[in-house]
Coordinates of C-alpha atoms in Angstrom, one line a residue:
M214 CA 47.1 -22.9 19.1
E215 CA 46.6 -23.9 22.7
N216 CA 43.6 -26.1 22.0
K217 CA 44.7 -29.7 22.5
E218 CA 41.3 -31.2 21.5
I219 CA 41.9 -34.5 19.6
W220 CA 39.3 -34.5 16.9
L221 CA 41.2 -36.3 14.1
E222 CA 41.7 -39.8 15.3
T223 CA 42.3 -41.3 11.9
L224 CA 42.2 -40.5 8.2
I225 CA 40.6 -43.9 7.4
T226 CA 37.0 -43.6 6.2
N227 CA 34.5 -46.1 5.0
S228 CA 33.8 -44.4 1.7
P229 CA 34.8 -41.6 -0.6
Q230 CA 31.8 -39.6 0.6
E231 CA 33.0 -39.9 4.2
G232 CA 36.4 -38.9 3.0
R233 CA 35.1 -35.8 1.3
E234 CA 33.2 -34.8 4.5
L235 CA 36.3 -35.3 6.5
A236 CA 38.3 -33.1 4.0
I237 CA 35.7 -30.3 4.5
K238 CA 35.9 -30.6 8.3
M239 CA 39.8 -30.6 8.1
A240 CA 39.7 -27.4 6.0
R241 CA 37.2 -25.7 8.4
K242 CA 39.3 -26.7 11.4
S243 CA 42.4 -25.3 9.8
I244 CA 40.7 -21.9 9.3
A245 CA 39.5 -21.9 12.9
T246 CA 43.1 -22.7 14.0
I247 CA 44.5 -19.9 11.9
Q248 CA 41.9 -17.3 12.8
T249 CA 40.9 -18.0 16.3
N250 CA 38.4 -15.2 16.8
A251 CA 35.0 -16.6 15.8
E252 CA 33.5 -13.1 15.5
T253 CA 36.2 -12.1 13.0
R254 CA 35.6 -15.3 11.0
N255 CA 31.9 -14.6 10.9
N256 CA 32.5 -11.0 9.8
M257 CA 34.8 -12.2 6.9
R258 CA 32.2 -14.7 5.6
S259 CA 30.4 -12.1 3.5
D260 CA 33.7 -11.0 1.9
Y261 CA 34.6 -14.5 0.6
A262 CA 31.0 -15.6 0.0
N263 CA 30.8 -13.3 -3.0
D264 CA 34.4 -13.6 -4.2
T265 CA 34.9 -16.4 -6.8
A266 CA 38.6 -16.5 -6.4
Q267 CA 38.4 -17.0 -2.7
L268 CA 35.8 -19.7 -3.1
I269 CA 37.9 -21.5 -5.7
A270 CA 40.9 -21.3 -3.3
S271 CA 38.8 -22.8 -0.6
A272 CA 37.8 -25.6 -2.9
N273 CA 41.5 -26.2 -3.7
V274 CA 42.2 -26.6 0.0
I275 CA 39.5 -29.2 0.3
A276 CA 40.7 -31.0 -2.7
I277 CA 44.3 -31.3 -1.3
E278 CA 42.9 -32.6 2.0
F279 CA 40.8 -35.1 0.1
Q280 CA 43.9 -36.3 -1.8
T281 CA 45.6 -37.0 1.5
I282 CA 42.6 -38.9 2.8
A283 CA 42.2 -40.9 -0.4
A284 CA 45.8 -41.9 -0.3
A285 CA 45.5 -43.0 3.3
N286 CA 42.5 -45.1 2.3
N287 CA 44.3 -46.7 -0.7
Y288 CA 41.7 -44.9 -2.8
W289 CA 39.0 -47.2 -1.4
K290 CA 40.2 -50.1 -3.4
K291 CA 39.0 -53.5 -2.3
Q292 CA 41.7 -55.5 -0.7

């Protein structure tokens, strides 16, 4: 966890679509932080690509990230 790159400046997005894209990026960055070896991550892709339970778990992580982003954006309600 030595990487000090600032890639998440804000949770504020212009639209729900941008929010979902940010949620996916956040989930992917979390995996890269947890499993720092890119070769290992690549080798594991075939395992979870064909495992419905792991794919559903991944979708749940994205959904949780999206909930956080939506709340930060007041659910994109007009002010």
